[in-house]
Short mmCIF file of C-alpha atoms and ligand atoms in Angstrom, two decimals:
data_model
loop_
_atom_site.label_atom_id
_atom_site.label_comp_id
_atom_site.label_asym_id
_atom_site.label_seq_id
_atom_site.Cartn_x
_atom_site.Cartn_y
_atom_site.Cartn_z
CA MET A 1 0.16 -0.27 0.05
CA THR A 2 1.74 3.20 -1.05
CA ARG A 3 -1.08 5.76 -0.36
CA TYR A 4 -3.89 6.41 2.27
CA HIS A 5 -7.50 5.78 1.14
CA PRO A 6 -8.80 8.46 -1.01
CA LEU A 7 -11.32 9.30 1.19
CA LEU A 8 -8.96 9.85 3.92
CA VAL A 9 -6.83 12.05 1.80
CA ALA A 10 -9.73 14.10 0.98
CA LEU A 11 -10.69 14.60 4.57
CA HIS A 12 -7.15 15.02 5.57
CA TRP A 13 -6.88 18.11 3.45
CA ILE A 14 -10.43 19.57 4.17
CA LEU A 15 -10.11 19.13 7.62
CA ALA A 16 -6.52 20.85 7.52
CA LEU A 17 -7.97 23.76 6.11
CA MET A 18 -11.21 23.79 8.37
CA ILE A 19 -9.14 23.46 11.80
CA LEU A 20 -6.59 26.00 10.68
CA PHE A 21 -9.00 28.32 9.61
CA SER A 22 -11.13 27.80 13.11
CA LEU A 23 -7.68 28.13 15.05
CA VAL A 24 -7.04 31.49 13.36
CA ILE A 25 -10.77 33.16 13.15
CA GLY A 26 -11.34 31.48 16.94
CA GLY A 27 -8.16 33.04 18.26
CA SER A 28 -8.07 36.21 16.42
CA GLY A 29 -11.57 37.35 15.84
CA LEU A 30 -14.14 35.68 17.91
CA GLU A 31 -12.19 35.59 21.20
CA ARG A 32 -11.60 39.62 20.88
CA LEU A 33 -15.29 40.56 20.42
CA PRO A 34 -16.77 41.19 23.84
CA ASN A 35 -19.75 39.35 25.18
CA SER A 36 -21.55 42.75 24.89
CA ASP A 37 -20.97 43.25 21.21
CA PRO A 38 -24.26 42.77 19.37
CA ALA A 39 -22.27 41.02 16.83
CA LYS A 40 -21.07 38.32 18.95
CA VAL A 41 -24.21 36.06 18.99
CA ASP A 42 -23.83 35.52 15.15
CA ALA A 43 -20.01 35.17 15.32
CA LEU A 44 -20.39 32.41 18.00
CA ALA A 45 -23.13 30.91 15.88
CA ARG A 46 -20.73 30.37 12.95
CA HIS A 47 -17.86 29.09 15.22
CA MET A 48 -20.36 26.54 16.60
CA ILE A 49 -21.75 25.26 13.52
CA PHE A 50 -18.38 25.24 11.79
CA GLY A 51 -16.87 23.48 15.01
CA SER A 52 -19.58 20.83 14.90
CA ILE A 53 -19.18 20.17 11.17
CA ILE A 54 -15.11 19.33 11.90
CA LEU A 55 -16.62 17.03 14.58
CA ILE A 56 -18.72 14.97 12.35
CA LEU A 57 -16.03 14.77 9.37
CA MET A 58 -13.56 13.82 11.88
CA ILE A 59 -15.79 10.93 13.29
CA LEU A 60 -16.08 9.96 9.59
CA ARG A 61 -12.25 10.29 9.33
CA LEU A 62 -11.63 8.16 12.21
CA ILE A 63 -14.10 5.40 10.76
CA THR A 64 -12.42 5.65 7.52
CA ARG A 65 -8.86 5.37 9.22
CA VAL A 66 -9.65 2.08 11.26
CA LEU A 67 -11.39 0.48 8.34
CA SER A 68 -9.13 1.17 5.52
CA GLN A 69 -5.56 -0.30 4.63
CA LYS A 70 -2.94 2.45 5.06
CA PRO A 71 0.76 2.43 4.09
CA VAL A 72 3.31 1.50 6.67
CA HIS A 73 4.54 4.38 8.72
CA VAL A 74 7.52 5.84 7.17
CA SER A 75 10.91 4.88 9.01
CA ASN A 76 13.17 7.73 10.08
CA GLY A 77 15.97 5.35 10.82
CA SER A 78 15.56 6.17 14.69
CA ALA A 79 12.83 3.83 16.66
CA LEU A 80 12.05 7.01 18.90
CA LEU A 81 11.19 8.72 16.08
CA ASP A 82 9.11 6.38 14.63
CA HIS A 83 7.13 5.85 17.64
CA ILE A 84 6.88 9.83 17.86
CA GLY A 85 5.36 9.86 14.54
CA THR A 86 3.09 7.26 15.00
CA TRP A 87 1.74 8.79 18.14
CA VAL A 88 1.37 12.22 16.89
CA HIS A 89 -0.99 10.97 14.38
CA TRP A 90 -3.30 9.40 17.12
CA LEU A 91 -2.88 12.60 19.16
CA PHE A 92 -4.42 14.60 16.56
CA TYR A 93 -7.46 12.68 16.85
CA VAL A 94 -7.57 13.14 20.52
CA LEU A 95 -6.95 16.74 20.40
CA VAL A 96 -9.48 17.45 17.86
CA PHE A 97 -12.19 15.65 19.57
CA GLY A 98 -10.88 17.05 23.18
CA VAL A 99 -11.35 20.68 21.41
CA CYS A 100 -14.91 19.86 20.05
CA VAL A 101 -15.87 18.42 23.26
CA SER A 102 -14.81 21.32 25.46
CA GLY A 103 -16.18 23.72 22.92
CA ILE A 104 -19.75 22.01 23.45
CA GLY A 105 -18.58 21.95 27.21
CA ILE A 106 -18.57 25.79 27.02
CA SER A 107 -21.83 25.96 25.16
CA VAL A 108 -23.80 23.84 27.35
CA ALA A 109 -22.39 25.45 30.60
CA THR A 110 -23.45 28.73 29.62
CA GLY A 111 -26.97 28.03 27.66
CA LEU A 112 -25.41 29.15 24.37
CA PRO A 113 -28.05 27.01 22.12
CA ASP A 114 -30.75 28.58 23.39
CA ILE A 115 -29.37 32.17 23.14
CA VAL A 116 -27.55 31.36 19.64
CA PHE A 117 -30.10 29.48 18.12
CA PHE A 118 -33.53 29.43 19.58
CA GLY A 119 -34.23 33.09 19.91
CA SER A 120 -33.60 33.25 24.14
CA GLU A 121 -33.49 36.79 25.37
CA ALA A 122 -31.28 35.75 28.10
CA PRO A 123 -27.95 37.48 27.68
CA LEU A 124 -24.60 35.92 27.16
CA PRO A 125 -22.58 35.30 30.52
CA GLU A 126 -20.01 38.22 31.36
CA SER A 127 -17.11 36.33 30.44
CA PHE A 128 -16.79 32.55 29.23
CA TRP A 129 -13.68 32.50 31.21
CA ASP A 130 -15.65 31.79 34.55
CA TYR A 131 -16.18 28.26 32.88
CA PRO A 132 -13.66 25.48 33.38
CA ALA A 133 -14.40 24.25 29.83
CA ARG A 134 -13.08 27.66 28.18
CA THR A 135 -10.01 26.83 29.82
CA ALA A 136 -9.88 23.25 28.30
CA HIS A 137 -10.64 24.64 25.21
CA TYR A 138 -7.87 27.27 25.20
CA VAL A 139 -5.08 24.55 26.42
CA LEU A 140 -6.37 21.83 23.94
CA THR A 141 -6.39 24.56 20.92
CA THR A 142 -3.01 25.78 21.93
CA ALA A 143 -1.36 22.21 22.13
CA LEU A 144 -3.31 21.40 18.52
CA LEU A 145 -1.63 24.25 17.11
CA ALA A 146 1.71 23.31 18.51
CA LEU A 147 1.18 19.68 17.13
CA ILE A 148 0.24 21.31 13.86
CA ALA A 149 3.49 22.98 13.81
CA VAL A 150 5.39 19.72 14.68
CA HIS A 151 3.65 17.87 12.23
CA VAL A 152 4.00 20.33 9.23
CA THR A 153 7.76 20.68 9.94
CA ALA A 154 8.20 16.68 10.07
CA ALA A 155 6.20 16.37 6.82
CA LEU A 156 8.14 19.25 4.91
CA TYR A 157 11.43 17.99 6.20
CA HIS A 158 10.46 14.20 4.70
CA GLN A 159 9.33 16.01 1.37
CA LEU A 160 12.28 18.69 0.83
CA VAL A 161 15.45 17.31 2.96
CA ILE A 162 14.89 13.40 2.94
CA GLN A 163 13.04 13.77 -0.48
CA ASN A 164 11.13 10.53 0.06
CA GLY A 165 7.93 11.81 -1.36
CA LEU A 166 5.72 11.59 1.84
CA ILE A 167 3.23 14.08 0.64
CA SER A 168 2.25 11.83 -2.22
CA ARG A 169 1.13 9.23 0.54
CA MET A 170 -1.24 11.71 1.37
CA TRP A 171 -2.49 12.65 -2.17
CA PHE A 172 -4.61 10.73 -4.90
CA GLY A 173 -3.38 8.06 -7.02
CA LYS A 174 -2.42 4.31 -7.67
CA ARG A 175 -2.52 2.64 -4.26
CA THR A 176 -0.36 -0.49 -5.02
CA ASP A 177 3.01 -0.61 -6.80
C1 HEM B 201 -11.82 21.68 16.04
C2 HEM B 201 -12.76 22.63 16.08
C3 HEM B 201 -12.46 23.82 17.05
C4 HEM B 201 -11.64 24.67 16.88
C5 HEM B 201 -10.28 24.67 16.20
C6 HEM B 201 -11.97 25.93 17.86
C7 HEM B 201 -11.01 27.16 18.16
C8 HEM B 201 -11.29 28.18 19.08
C9 HEM B 201 -10.28 29.15 19.52
C10 HEM B 201 -9.07 29.27 19.00
C11 HEM B 201 -11.02 29.98 20.04
C12 HEM B 201 -10.57 31.06 20.98
C13 HEM B 201 -9.49 31.10 21.79
C14 HEM B 201 -9.06 29.67 22.60
O1 HEM B 201 -9.75 29.21 23.34
O2 HEM B 201 -7.87 29.27 22.18
C15 HEM B 201 -12.35 29.29 20.58
C16 HEM B 201 -13.25 29.60 21.52
C17 HEM B 201 -14.79 29.35 21.54
N1 HEM B 201 -15.35 28.06 20.87
FE1 HEM B 201 -14.08 27.15 19.82
N2 HEM B 201 -13.42 25.47 18.27
C18 HEM B 201 -13.78 24.48 17.80
C19 HEM B 201 -14.98 24.00 18.03
C20 HEM B 201 -15.83 24.40 19.04
C21 HEM B 201 -17.23 23.98 18.95
C22 HEM B 201 -17.69 22.50 18.76
C23 HEM B 201 -18.05 24.84 19.89
C24 HEM B 201 -19.45 24.62 20.64
C25 HEM B 201 -20.29 24.07 20.09
C26 HEM B 201 -17.16 25.84 20.15
C27 HEM B 201 -17.20 26.92 20.92
C28 HEM B 201 -16.26 27.74 21.26
C29 HEM B 201 -16.83 29.00 22.43
C30 HEM B 201 -18.24 28.98 23.01
C31 HEM B 201 -15.64 29.97 22.45
C32 HEM B 201 -15.47 31.11 23.27
C33 HEM B 201 -15.46 32.08 22.50
C34 HEM B 201 -14.90 33.34 23.57
O3 HEM B 201 -14.36 33.31 24.50
O4 HEM B 201 -15.38 34.79 23.06
N3 HEM B 201 -15.86 25.55 19.58
N4 HEM B 201 -12.58 28.15 19.64
C1 HEM B 202 -4.88 20.85 10.90
C2 HEM B 202 -3.92 20.40 10.20
C3 HEM B 202 -3.83 18.76 10.23
C4 HEM B 202 -4.01 17.73 11.11
C5 HEM B 202 -5.05 17.60 11.94
C6 HEM B 202 -3.45 16.57 10.40
C7 HEM B 202 -3.38 15.27 10.60
C8 HEM B 202 -2.69 14.17 10.10
C9 HEM B 202 -2.94 13.08 10.57
C10 HEM B 202 -3.98 12.48 12.04
C11 HEM B 202 -2.24 11.94 9.91
C12 HEM B 202 -2.17 10.58 9.77
C13 HEM B 202 -3.30 9.82 8.86
C14 HEM B 202 -4.47 9.50 9.89
O1 HEM B 202 -4.70 9.00 10.64
O2 HEM B 202 -5.72 10.36 9.21
C15 HEM B 202 -1.54 12.96 8.78
C16 HEM B 202 -0.95 12.60 8.02
C17 HEM B 202 -0.08 13.28 6.99
N1 HEM B 202 -0.23 14.81 7.20
FE1 HEM B 202 -1.57 16.03 8.01
N2 HEM B 202 -2.21 17.17 8.97
C18 HEM B 202 -2.73 18.58 8.90
C19 HEM B 202 -1.85 19.23 8.19
C20 HEM B 202 -1.23 18.95 7.47
C21 HEM B 202 -0.18 19.80 6.47
C22 HEM B 202 -0.57 21.46 6.47
C23 HEM B 202 0.45 18.83 5.76
C24 HEM B 202 1.53 19.32 4.67
C25 HEM B 202 2.62 19.56 4.88
C26 HEM B 202 0.18 17.78 6.31
C27 HEM B 202 0.81 16.77 5.62
C28 HEM B 202 0.51 15.18 5.98
C29 HEM B 202 1.23 14.27 5.31
C30 HEM B 202 2.23 14.21 4.14
C31 HEM B 202 0.73 13.01 6.17
C32 HEM B 202 0.97 11.59 5.63
C33 HEM B 202 2.16 10.88 6.62
C34 HEM B 202 2.35 9.44 6.55
O3 HEM B 202 2.24 9.27 5.27
O4 HEM B 202 2.63 8.90 7.25
N3 HEM B 202 -0.52 17.60 7.16
N4 HEM B 202 -2.02 14.15 9.02
#
């Protein structure tokens, strides 16, 4: 097997774009809008819908990953680095699910679905930071960003320095030699 399953490939790149977009917009836009700003409810609605789509696609991706054949993990010549590489891939699933679950945790704890989607007149809480799920969301999104930096550096190192064509494994094409 020389490549990942085409559905996994498609989901990898769609999710990479969606997750990076959420991290950037969530971090720079949403968070800086004070809860008293009238635009905040719409911004939260967009973020919550987008985040939930990420969660659904990530579940589909996990199912595809478990059911499909995949190429053997590429070797770096170091048993330790090979182990880290395998764990980084699984850690992505843990972190993305953790980010989504903590996001849902903030919204349940503060009654956001009623306010954002069902027209409740209740005000937003003064600050989301009074809720532990908000801290969890922050810690997990920061860890996810760091993991993406490690992952992209490793992928580019393989592609450009070792030149073993790693990125073609995560692209469409013939899957057997
Ligand atoms: C992979 C999916 C997601 C990503 C990458 C993401 C990213 C972010 C980021 C970067 C922030 C701002 C700062 C921070 O905590 O670091 C944030 C805030 C927030 N997110 Fe998410 N999020 C995701 C999913 C969700 C989901 C599914 C929900 C709820 C259904 C949600 C609800 C919230 C809420 C309520 C805030 C607080 C906004 C504020 O403090 O003003 N998120 N998210
Ligand atoms: C939010 C961003 C990203 C996430 C969450 C992510 C996650 C993953 C995961 C979990 C895998 C293992 C396959 C699987 O189980 O699905 C993988 C493989 C891969 N990713 Fe990413 N990725 C991201 C962004 C990127 C970017 C920007 C690049 C390009 C430099 C990239 C290049 C690759 C390559 C080449 C592989 C295949 C590695 C191999 O053959 O072992 N990824 N990615």
